[in-house]
mmCIF file of C-alpha atoms in Angstrom:
data_model
loop_
_atom_site.group_PDB
_atom_site.id
_atom_site.type_symbol
_atom_site.label_atom_id
_atom_site.label_comp_id
_atom_site.label_asym_id
_atom_site.label_seq_id
_atom_site.Cartn_x
_atom_site.Cartn_y
_atom_site.Cartn_z
ATOM 1 C CA MET B 1 324.649 40.862 156.147
ATOM 2 C CA HIS B 2 323.691 39.758 159.585
ATOM 3 C CA GLU B 3 323.431 35.964 159.685
ATOM 4 C CA TRP B 4 319.908 35.888 161.100
ATOM 5 C CA ALA B 5 318.584 38.275 158.449
ATOM 6 C CA LEU B 6 320.324 36.214 155.796
ATOM 7 C CA ALA B 7 318.775 32.979 157.110
ATOM 8 C CA GLU B 8 315.326 34.581 157.210
ATOM 9 C CA GLY B 9 315.753 35.717 153.612
ATOM 10 C CA VAL B 10 316.860 32.268 152.448
ATOM 11 C CA VAL B 11 313.923 30.484 154.115
ATOM 12 C CA ALA B 12 311.332 33.094 153.070
ATOM 13 C CA THR B 13 312.512 32.958 149.448
ATOM 14 C CA ALA B 14 312.581 29.146 149.423
ATOM 15 C CA ILE B 15 309.003 29.037 150.761
ATOM 16 C CA LYS B 16 307.835 31.520 148.122
ATOM 17 C CA VAL B 17 309.438 29.450 145.354
ATOM 18 C CA ALA B 18 307.954 26.221 146.754
ATOM 19 C CA GLN B 19 304.497 27.773 146.814
ATOM 20 C CA ARG B 20 304.895 29.145 143.316
ATOM 21 C CA GLU B 21 306.077 25.780 141.973
ATOM 22 C CA GLY B 22 303.493 23.773 143.905
ATOM 23 C CA LEU B 23 306.011 21.804 145.993
ATOM 24 C CA ARG B 24 304.617 19.967 148.987
ATOM 25 C CA GLU B 25 308.096 19.400 150.382
ATOM 26 C CA ILE B 26 311.510 20.991 149.913
ATOM 27 C CA THR B 27 314.336 18.470 150.033
ATOM 28 C CA GLU B 28 317.396 20.577 149.213
ATOM 29 C CA ILE B 29 318.337 24.252 149.240
ATOM 30 C CA ARG B 30 321.674 25.227 147.701
ATOM 31 C CA VAL B 31 323.103 28.539 148.812
ATOM 32 C CA LYS B 32 326.170 30.290 147.412
ATOM 33 C CA ILE B 33 327.877 32.537 149.934
ATOM 34 C CA GLY B 34 330.299 35.209 148.840
ATOM 35 C CA GLU B 35 333.361 35.781 151.010
ATOM 36 C CA LEU B 36 332.725 39.527 151.182
ATOM 37 C CA GLN B 37 329.721 38.782 153.426
ATOM 38 C CA GLN B 38 332.080 37.257 156.021
ATOM 39 C CA THR B 39 329.258 35.034 157.153
ATOM 40 C CA ASP B 40 329.787 33.171 160.417
ATOM 41 C CA MET B 41 328.580 29.750 159.252
ATOM 42 C CA GLU B 42 327.991 28.433 162.779
ATOM 43 C CA ILE B 43 325.573 31.269 163.545
ATOM 44 C CA PHE B 44 324.044 31.095 160.076
ATOM 45 C CA GLU B 45 323.322 27.364 160.329
ATOM 46 C CA PHE B 46 321.932 27.792 163.857
ATOM 47 C CA ALA B 47 319.620 30.575 162.606
ATOM 48 C CA LEU B 48 318.472 28.411 159.695
ATOM 49 C CA LYS B 49 317.573 25.567 162.071
ATOM 50 C CA GLU B 50 315.628 27.907 164.353
ATOM 51 C CA ILE B 51 313.751 29.538 161.470
ATOM 52 C CA VAL B 52 313.002 26.227 159.748
ATOM 53 C CA ARG B 53 311.698 24.547 162.923
ATOM 54 C CA PRO B 54 308.110 25.915 162.764
ATOM 55 C CA GLN B 55 307.930 25.128 159.015
ATOM 56 C CA THR B 56 307.862 21.370 159.621
ATOM 57 C CA ALA B 57 305.588 20.218 156.798
ATOM 58 C CA LEU B 58 307.411 22.010 154.013
ATOM 59 C CA LEU B 59 310.964 21.917 155.296
ATOM 60 C CA LYS B 60 311.298 18.999 157.730
ATOM 61 C CA ARG B 61 313.621 17.032 155.415
ATOM 62 C CA ALA B 62 315.267 20.009 153.755
ATOM 63 C CA LYS B 63 319.035 19.752 153.494
ATOM 64 C CA PHE B 64 321.090 22.901 153.130
ATOM 65 C CA VAL B 65 324.121 22.767 150.846
ATOM 66 C CA PHE B 66 326.556 25.678 150.947
ATOM 67 C CA GLU B 67 329.023 26.784 148.326
ATOM 68 C CA HIS B 68 331.591 29.350 149.385
ATOM 69 C CA GLU B 69 332.930 31.750 146.781
ATOM 70 C CA PRO B 70 336.156 33.693 147.419
ATOM 71 C CA ALA B 71 335.813 37.429 146.808
ATOM 72 C CA MET B 72 337.891 39.078 144.079
ATOM 73 C CA LEU B 73 338.249 42.808 143.561
ATOM 74 C CA LYS B 74 339.246 44.684 140.399
ATOM 75 C CA CYS B 75 340.407 48.274 140.276
ATOM 76 C CA ARG B 76 338.503 50.402 137.766
ATOM 77 C CA VAL B 77 341.407 52.833 137.504
ATOM 78 C CA CYS B 78 344.486 50.611 136.955
ATOM 79 C CA ALA B 79 342.773 47.238 136.291
ATOM 80 C CA ALA B 80 344.701 45.490 139.073
ATOM 81 C CA GLU B 81 342.951 42.432 140.510
ATOM 82 C CA TRP B 82 343.384 41.096 143.995
ATOM 83 C CA PRO B 83 341.673 38.799 146.488
ATOM 84 C CA PHE B 84 339.577 40.443 149.202
ATOM 85 C CA LYS B 85 341.425 38.253 151.699
ATOM 86 C CA GLN B 86 344.555 40.316 151.012
ATOM 87 C CA SER B 87 342.794 43.553 151.957
ATOM 88 C CA LEU B 88 341.064 41.951 154.932
ATOM 89 C CA GLN B 89 344.427 41.412 156.600
ATOM 90 C CA GLU B 90 345.009 45.149 156.637
ATOM 91 C CA LEU B 91 341.641 46.103 158.163
ATOM 92 C CA ASP B 92 341.098 46.603 161.855
ATOM 93 C CA GLU B 93 338.320 44.817 163.728
ATOM 94 C CA GLY B 94 335.830 47.699 163.447
ATOM 95 C CA GLU B 95 336.353 48.096 159.703
ATOM 96 C CA SER B 96 335.996 44.374 159.154
ATOM 97 C CA GLU B 97 332.850 44.329 161.299
ATOM 98 C CA SER B 98 331.350 47.171 159.242
ATOM 99 C CA ILE B 99 331.900 45.201 156.035
ATOM 100 C CA HIS B 100 330.332 42.176 157.705
ATOM 101 C CA PHE B 101 327.103 44.138 158.283
ATOM 102 C CA LEU B 102 327.171 46.184 155.071
ATOM 103 C CA PRO B 103 329.524 44.598 152.513
ATOM 104 C CA GLU B 104 329.493 47.749 150.336
ATOM 105 C CA THR B 105 331.386 49.574 153.061
ATOM 106 C CA ALA B 106 334.385 47.741 151.588
ATOM 107 C CA HIS B 107 334.520 50.841 149.377
ATOM 108 C CA VAL B 108 334.960 52.933 152.506
ATOM 109 C CA TYR B 109 337.899 50.959 153.900
ATOM 110 C CA VAL B 110 339.568 48.999 151.079
ATOM 111 C CA ARG B 111 341.941 50.543 148.553
ATOM 112 C CA CYS B 112 343.557 49.158 145.415
ATOM 113 C CA PRO B 113 346.955 47.723 146.446
ATOM 114 C CA SER B 114 348.526 49.124 143.259
ATOM 115 C CA CYS B 115 347.136 52.665 142.881
ATOM 116 C CA HIS B 116 345.216 53.151 146.184
ATOM 117 C CA SER B 117 341.958 53.986 144.416
ATOM 118 C CA PRO B 118 338.665 53.243 146.188
ATOM 119 C CA ASP B 119 337.045 52.815 142.767
ATOM 120 C CA PHE B 120 336.977 49.037 142.386
ATOM 121 C CA GLU B 121 334.395 46.434 141.553
ATOM 122 C CA VAL B 122 333.675 43.167 143.312
ATOM 123 C CA THR B 123 334.003 40.690 140.455
ATOM 124 C CA LYS B 124 333.294 37.568 142.531
ATOM 125 C CA GLY B 125 332.122 36.633 145.988
ATOM 126 C CA ARG B 126 329.945 39.629 146.782
ATOM 127 C CA GLY B 127 326.574 38.314 147.766
ATOM 128 C CA VAL B 128 324.507 35.446 148.912
ATOM 129 C CA TRP B 129 322.602 33.646 146.237
ATOM 130 C CA LEU B 130 319.929 30.987 146.366
ATOM 131 C CA GLU B 131 321.299 28.666 143.682
ATOM 132 C CA SER B 132 318.559 26.040 143.566
ATOM 133 C CA ILE B 133 315.647 24.539 145.418
ATOM 134 C CA THR B 134 314.784 20.879 144.988
ATOM 135 C CA GLY B 135 311.543 19.352 146.183
ATOM 136 C CA GLU B 136 308.629 17.016 145.648
ATOM 137 C CA ARG B 137 305.242 17.902 144.226
ATOM 138 C CA MET Z 1 317.727 34.346 143.436
ATOM 139 C CA ASP Z 2 318.717 37.047 145.860
ATOM 140 C CA PRO Z 3 317.382 35.903 149.272
ATOM 141 C CA ARG Z 4 317.453 39.457 150.597
ATOM 142 C CA LEU Z 5 314.496 40.410 148.433
ATOM 143 C CA GLY Z 6 312.339 37.801 150.140
ATOM 144 C CA ILE Z 7 312.476 39.510 153.505
ATOM 145 C CA ILE Z 8 312.137 43.267 152.869
ATOM 146 C CA GLU Z 9 308.339 43.182 152.829
ATOM 147 C CA GLU Z 10 308.371 41.316 156.144
ATOM 148 C CA ARG Z 11 310.645 43.994 157.650
ATOM 149 C CA LEU Z 12 308.115 46.713 156.774
ATOM 150 C CA LYS Z 13 304.890 44.908 157.600
ATOM 151 C CA ASP Z 14 304.358 46.808 160.863
ATOM 152 C CA VAL Z 15 305.089 50.234 159.375
ATOM 153 C CA LYS Z 16 301.878 52.145 158.669
ATOM 154 C CA ARG Z 17 303.240 54.822 156.319
ATOM 155 C CA VAL Z 18 306.526 55.171 154.486
ATOM 156 C CA ILE Z 19 307.212 58.719 153.322
ATOM 157 C CA ALA Z 20 310.208 59.456 151.103
ATOM 158 C CA VAL Z 21 311.381 63.063 151.208
ATOM 159 C CA ALA Z 22 312.745 63.630 147.726
ATOM 160 C CA GLY Z 23 313.777 66.354 145.321
ATOM 161 C CA GLY Z 24 315.235 66.771 141.886
ATOM 162 C CA LYS Z 25 318.583 68.195 142.977
ATOM 163 C CA GLY Z 26 320.893 68.661 145.938
ATOM 164 C CA GLY Z 27 320.997 71.619 148.290
ATOM 165 C CA ILE Z 28 317.266 72.233 148.498
ATOM 166 C CA GLY Z 29 316.794 71.141 152.109
ATOM 167 C CA LYS Z 30 315.540 67.555 151.818
ATOM 168 C CA SER Z 31 317.529 66.413 154.836
ATOM 169 C CA SER Z 32 316.411 69.375 156.944
ATOM 170 C CA VAL Z 33 312.795 68.645 156.055
ATOM 171 C CA ALA Z 34 313.102 64.887 156.614
ATOM 172 C CA ALA Z 35 314.858 65.230 159.963
ATOM 173 C CA THR Z 36 312.593 68.012 161.250
ATOM 174 C CA PHE Z 37 309.471 66.198 160.044
ATOM 175 C CA ALA Z 38 310.560 63.030 161.883
ATOM 176 C CA LEU Z 39 311.308 65.067 164.991
ATOM 177 C CA MET Z 40 307.921 66.788 164.938
ATOM 178 C CA LEU Z 41 306.111 63.500 164.449
ATOM 179 C CA ALA Z 42 308.015 61.923 167.343
ATOM 180 C CA ARG Z 43 307.273 64.883 169.608
ATOM 181 C CA ALA Z 44 303.605 64.577 168.674
ATOM 182 C CA GLY Z 45 303.648 61.063 170.110
ATOM 183 C CA HIS Z 46 303.937 59.047 166.908
ATOM 184 C CA ARG Z 47 306.205 56.032 166.545
ATOM 185 C CA VAL Z 48 308.733 57.248 163.991
ATOM 186 C CA GLY Z 49 311.677 55.870 162.072
ATOM 187 C CA LEU Z 50 314.138 57.896 160.017
ATOM 188 C CA LEU Z 51 316.232 56.208 157.357
ATOM 189 C CA ASP Z 52 319.001 58.254 155.790
ATOM 190 C CA LEU Z 53 319.433 56.874 152.276
ATOM 191 C CA ASP Z 54 321.678 59.658 151.064
ATOM 192 C CA ILE Z 55 324.501 57.128 151.054
ATOM 193 C CA CYS Z 56 327.197 59.398 149.625
ATOM 194 C CA GLY Z 57 326.204 62.456 151.666
ATOM 195 C CA PRO Z 58 324.386 61.402 154.835
ATOM 196 C CA SER Z 59 323.495 64.411 156.980
ATOM 197 C CA SER Z 60 320.351 63.638 158.997
ATOM 198 C CA HIS Z 61 322.541 62.726 161.988
ATOM 199 C CA VAL Z 62 324.217 66.143 161.832
ATOM 200 C CA ILE Z 63 320.887 67.988 161.714
ATOM 201 C CA LEU Z 64 319.545 66.017 164.687
ATOM 202 C CA GLY Z 65 322.835 66.072 166.602
ATOM 203 C CA ILE Z 66 323.027 62.278 166.735
ATOM 204 C CA SER Z 67 326.337 60.790 167.841
ATOM 205 C CA GLY Z 68 327.648 58.142 170.202
ATOM 206 C CA VAL Z 69 324.875 55.662 169.501
ATOM 207 C CA ALA Z 70 324.885 52.371 167.637
ATOM 208 C CA PRO Z 71 322.333 49.855 166.428
ATOM 209 C CA MET Z 72 321.712 46.747 168.501
ATOM 210 C CA GLU Z 73 322.019 43.226 167.098
ATOM 211 C CA ASP Z 74 318.872 41.212 167.609
ATOM 212 C CA LYS Z 75 318.048 38.799 164.783
ATOM 213 C CA GLY Z 76 319.052 41.634 162.471
ATOM 214 C CA ILE Z 77 319.772 45.244 163.376
ATOM 215 C CA VAL Z 78 317.558 47.351 165.627
ATOM 216 C CA PRO Z 79 318.183 51.088 165.104
ATOM 217 C CA PRO Z 80 318.758 53.104 168.273
ATOM 218 C CA LEU Z 81 315.971 55.324 169.575
ATOM 219 C CA VAL Z 82 317.257 58.916 169.540
ATOM 220 C CA HIS Z 83 315.024 61.921 170.311
ATOM 221 C CA GLY Z 84 312.120 59.478 170.043
ATOM 222 C CA ILE Z 85 313.184 58.448 166.512
ATOM 223 C CA ARG Z 86 314.437 55.025 165.382
ATOM 224 C CA PHE Z 87 317.384 56.257 163.364
ATOM 225 C CA MET Z 88 319.234 54.254 160.690
ATOM 226 C CA SER Z 89 322.106 55.457 158.542
ATOM 227 C CA ILE Z 90 325.292 54.276 156.876
ATOM 228 C CA ILE Z 91 327.178 56.455 159.344
ATOM 229 C CA TYR Z 92 327.122 53.643 161.932
ATOM 230 C CA TYR Z 93 329.324 51.633 159.574
ATOM 231 C CA ALA Z 94 331.209 54.257 157.565
ATOM 232 C CA GLY Z 95 331.745 56.789 160.344
ATOM 233 C CA ASP Z 96 332.977 60.132 159.075
ATOM 234 C CA ASN Z 97 334.693 58.524 156.078
ATOM 235 C CA PRO Z 98 333.577 59.151 152.500
ATOM 236 C CA SER Z 99 331.602 56.377 150.797
ATOM 237 C CA PRO Z 100 332.859 56.305 147.203
ATOM 238 C CA MET Z 101 330.257 54.034 145.609
ATOM 239 C CA ARG Z 102 328.735 53.621 142.190
ATOM 240 C CA GLY Z 103 325.115 52.883 141.296
ATOM 241 C CA GLU Z 104 325.242 49.113 141.685
ATOM 242 C CA ASP Z 105 327.008 49.387 145.044
ATOM 243 C CA ILE Z 106 324.462 51.930 146.256
ATOM 244 C CA SER Z 107 321.588 49.682 145.198
ATOM 245 C CA ASN Z 108 323.166 46.735 146.992
ATOM 246 C CA LEU Z 109 323.702 48.800 150.100
ATOM 247 C CA ILE Z 110 320.098 50.011 150.113
ATOM 248 C CA ILE Z 111 318.823 46.439 149.730
ATOM 249 C CA GLU Z 112 321.138 45.363 152.536
ATOM 250 C CA LEU Z 113 319.918 48.138 154.861
ATOM 251 C CA LEU Z 114 316.282 47.277 154.131
ATOM 252 C CA THR Z 115 317.017 43.596 154.758
ATOM 253 C CA ILE Z 116 318.854 43.826 158.055
ATOM 254 C CA THR Z 117 316.936 46.657 159.734
ATOM 255 C CA ARG Z 118 314.193 45.620 162.139
ATOM 256 C CA TRP Z 119 312.072 48.725 162.588
ATOM 257 C CA GLY Z 120 309.326 47.165 164.663
ATOM 258 C CA PRO Z 121 305.895 48.826 164.723
ATOM 259 C CA LEU Z 122 306.003 52.392 163.376
ATOM 260 C CA ASP Z 123 303.371 54.957 162.476
ATOM 261 C CA PHE Z 124 305.774 56.674 160.081
ATOM 262 C CA LEU Z 125 309.036 55.751 158.438
ATOM 263 C CA ILE Z 126 310.566 58.882 156.946
ATOM 264 C CA ILE Z 127 313.264 58.434 154.307
ATOM 265 C CA ASP Z 128 315.828 61.087 153.579
ATOM 266 C CA MET Z 129 316.436 60.487 149.880
ATOM 267 C CA PRO Z 130 319.488 61.382 147.822
ATOM 268 C CA PRO Z 131 318.832 63.903 145.057
ATOM 269 C CA GLY Z 132 317.496 62.973 141.661
ATOM 270 C CA ILE Z 133 315.736 60.113 139.955
ATOM 271 C CA GLY Z 134 318.538 57.549 139.894
ATOM 272 C CA ASP Z 135 318.992 54.109 141.400
ATOM 273 C CA PRO Z 136 317.944 54.877 145.006
ATOM 274 C CA THR Z 137 314.597 56.356 143.947
ATOM 275 C CA LEU Z 138 313.896 53.468 141.606
ATOM 276 C CA ASP Z 139 315.006 51.005 144.288
ATOM 277 C CA ILE Z 140 312.677 52.221 146.986
ATOM 278 C CA ILE Z 141 309.756 52.291 144.546
ATOM 279 C CA ARG Z 142 310.652 48.703 143.674
ATOM 280 C CA PHE Z 143 311.177 47.401 147.197
ATOM 281 C CA MET Z 144 308.938 49.515 149.428
ATOM 282 C CA LYS Z 145 305.406 48.971 148.224
ATOM 283 C CA GLY Z 146 303.142 51.917 148.967
ATOM 284 C CA VAL Z 147 305.927 54.428 149.600
ATOM 285 C CA GLU Z 148 304.568 57.990 149.346
ATOM 286 C CA PHE Z 149 306.666 60.880 148.073
ATOM 287 C CA LEU Z 150 306.932 64.247 149.712
ATOM 288 C CA ILE Z 151 308.739 66.465 147.226
ATOM 289 C CA ILE Z 152 310.849 69.451 148.134
ATOM 290 C CA THR Z 153 311.848 72.282 145.839
ATOM 291 C CA THR Z 154 313.138 75.808 146.093
ATOM 292 C CA PRO Z 155 311.813 78.728 144.036
ATOM 293 C CA SER Z 156 314.876 78.546 141.764
ATOM 294 C CA LYS Z 157 314.245 77.771 138.102
ATOM 295 C CA VAL Z 158 316.850 75.017 138.211
ATOM 296 C CA ALA Z 159 315.214 73.266 141.168
ATOM 297 C CA LEU Z 160 311.766 73.575 139.638
ATOM 298 C CA GLU Z 161 312.984 72.149 136.361
ATOM 299 C CA THR Z 162 314.390 69.061 138.101
ATOM 300 C CA VAL Z 163 311.241 68.660 140.203
ATOM 301 C CA LYS Z 164 309.192 68.505 136.990
ATOM 302 C CA LYS Z 165 311.236 65.487 135.891
ATOM 303 C CA LEU Z 166 310.860 63.786 139.269
ATOM 304 C CA VAL Z 167 307.100 64.363 139.335
ATOM 305 C CA LYS Z 168 306.670 63.099 135.777
ATOM 306 C CA MET Z 169 308.621 59.956 136.580
ATOM 307 C CA LEU Z 170 306.671 59.246 139.781
ATOM 308 C CA ILE Z 171 303.358 59.740 137.963
ATOM 309 C CA GLU Z 172 304.523 57.429 135.189
ATOM 310 C CA LEU Z 173 305.486 54.770 137.746
ATOM 311 C CA GLY Z 174 302.209 55.196 139.612
ATOM 312 C CA SER Z 175 303.901 56.232 142.864
ATOM 313 C CA PRO Z 176 301.738 58.254 145.275
ATOM 314 C CA ILE Z 177 302.788 61.900 145.610
ATOM 315 C CA ILE Z 178 301.712 63.598 148.834
ATOM 316 C CA GLY Z 179 302.588 66.985 147.423
ATOM 317 C CA VAL Z 180 305.316 69.557 146.996
ATOM 318 C CA VAL Z 181 306.740 71.894 149.618
ATOM 319 C CA GLU Z 182 308.579 75.036 148.539
ATOM 320 C CA ASN Z 183 311.622 75.583 150.736
ATOM 321 C CA MET Z 184 313.884 78.639 151.121
ATOM 322 C CA LYS Z 185 311.213 81.037 149.879
ATOM 323 C CA THR Z 186 312.388 84.621 149.572
ATOM 324 C CA ASP Z 187 310.827 87.747 148.134
ATOM 325 C CA ALA Z 188 313.543 87.858 145.488
ATOM 326 C CA LEU Z 189 312.068 85.030 143.417
ATOM 327 C CA PRO Z 190 308.550 84.345 142.166
ATOM 328 C CA ALA Z 191 306.560 81.774 144.138
ATOM 329 C CA ALA Z 192 306.729 78.171 142.968
ATOM 330 C CA GLN Z 193 303.049 77.467 143.585
ATOM 331 C CA GLY Z 194 301.910 78.155 139.996
ATOM 332 C CA SER Z 195 304.631 75.958 138.482
ATOM 333 C CA ILE Z 196 303.822 73.125 140.894
ATOM 334 C CA GLU Z 197 300.078 73.253 140.380
ATOM 335 C CA ALA Z 198 300.656 73.122 136.631
ATOM 336 C CA LEU Z 199 302.089 69.643 137.243
ATOM 337 C CA HIS Z 200 298.723 68.567 138.724
ATOM 338 C CA VAL Z 201 300.180 67.664 142.108
ATOM 339 C CA PRO Z 202 299.176 69.254 145.444
ATOM 340 C CA PHE Z 203 301.111 72.331 146.514
ATOM 341 C CA LEU Z 204 301.389 72.010 150.286
ATOM 342 C CA GLY Z 205 302.916 75.328 151.266
ATOM 343 C CA THR Z 206 306.094 77.288 151.678
ATOM 344 C CA ILE Z 207 308.945 77.406 154.149
ATOM 345 C CA ALA Z 208 310.516 80.838 154.296
ATOM 346 C CA PHE Z 209 314.297 81.114 154.056
ATOM 347 C CA ASP Z 210 315.331 80.904 157.699
ATOM 348 C CA GLU Z 211 318.669 82.513 158.476
ATOM 349 C CA GLU Z 212 318.616 80.950 161.945
ATOM 350 C CA LEU Z 213 318.274 77.375 160.715
ATOM 351 C CA GLU Z 214 322.033 76.903 160.544
ATOM 352 C CA GLN Z 215 322.325 77.777 164.242
ATOM 353 C CA ALA Z 216 319.686 75.137 165.034
ATOM 354 C CA VAL Z 217 321.571 72.335 163.273
ATOM 355 C CA GLY Z 218 322.473 69.742 165.906
ATOM 356 C CA ASP Z 219 320.172 71.267 168.545
ATOM 357 C CA VAL Z 220 316.800 69.517 168.372
ATOM 358 C CA ASP Z 221 315.044 71.801 170.862
ATOM 359 C CA ARG Z 222 316.030 74.880 168.886
ATOM 360 C CA LEU Z 223 315.162 73.130 165.634
ATOM 361 C CA ALA Z 224 311.687 72.148 166.848
ATOM 362 C CA LYS Z 225 310.943 75.678 168.073
ATOM 363 C CA GLY Z 226 312.316 77.561 165.056
ATOM 364 C CA ARG Z 227 310.597 79.246 162.144
ATOM 365 C CA PHE Z 228 311.620 76.455 159.764
ATOM 366 C CA ALA Z 229 309.737 73.876 161.854
ATOM 367 C CA ALA Z 230 306.752 76.207 162.228
ATOM 368 C CA ASP Z 231 306.458 76.669 158.467
ATOM 369 C CA LEU Z 232 306.956 72.952 157.842
ATOM 370 C CA ARG Z 233 304.278 72.154 160.414
ATOM 371 C CA GLY Z 234 301.903 74.461 158.579
ATOM 372 C CA ALA Z 235 302.647 72.802 155.246
ATOM 373 C CA LEU Z 236 302.281 69.234 156.494
ATOM 374 C CA ALA Z 237 299.605 69.334 159.195
ATOM 375 C CA SER Z 238 296.738 68.688 156.805
ATOM 376 C CA VAL Z 239 298.646 65.842 155.172
ATOM 377 C CA ILE Z 240 299.125 64.013 158.454
ATOM 378 C CA THR Z 241 295.527 64.538 159.559
ATOM 379 C CA ALA Z 242 294.180 63.469 156.156
ATOM 380 C CA GLY Z 243 296.336 60.355 156.236
ATOM 381 C CA GLY Z 244 294.777 59.184 159.487
ATOM 382 C CA GLY Z 245 297.979 59.822 161.371
ATOM 383 C CA GLY Z 246 296.576 62.197 163.994
ATOM 384 C CA GLN Z 247 297.659 65.730 164.763
ATOM 385 C CA LEU Z 248 301.078 67.137 164.006
ATOM 386 C CA VAL Z 249 301.790 69.361 166.964
#
């Protein structure tokens, strides 16, 4: 996913949760980021700062904590498991860029290293997940 | 929580109407209708987007002869304006390669597309749906509040049987149905109108089987001037006017 869209989603969801839970201030937002997203953390953190800036009352002290999860793939045909990093090395720049924007296009470009099937599942490290939001009522 | 779901509504807030062109089975002309409808709306001066959600078999770009363009990055993805249409499709990222994906992958991809795409203000966002009542149909009902369904069928018994299931499901889910268009009408088969009206949904009209449609694929001027477009215009004109969207010319 594009970093800016991701940052917008994180902030919008955090605000919705804060409103639902009656928080007057958010102090911490924990975000798990799957490797398949290939998120550029510098751009992501810059986008977060820019998006948070107008939300001063609710988010002025909010600290972002990131957890990175390596992506693992498992072949549905031969049950082989392998790290996405291994496949990434074999992709060209355009293919890698496509997966960056739409992670599911991994199924277009990545093949099982054992049987070459495109029918695999992403067992870990696929998405971005808002793990927790901490705040004060 | 999935942070993507928090932003989809925001992405669509400036879109007046979202119309999903759907059908119970493949090969009934959904993509031709969706692409031609978008083209006609754009040529009538409306601000139009076209989203090809037939992830495993995208074809809107072929029908409209779209190639050599790419979305622009600007705090998300801005679809290119082609023939007056903001056009978004997996083809920008998958190219001509097959997209071998299962249900969960397709759902994730649809959510991702809805999250990253910045449509801007639109009068109409037309969606070219994959066939059937599976994950993509359920996903857009879930994520695109107020989406209206334009249903396509052919006079064939098989197509009509699958349309019945689609209509029943949409009614059960409370999704607005604009009506049903009968495509590929020939004299060899009985008209679908009676079967459609028995479902208590509007029958909008018929599009005659057009032998010249294939020659118009990829040529938007020929497509817009052909019999297929003329029949489609006849079927949908009242819908657009009734919906406050102005004239379909």
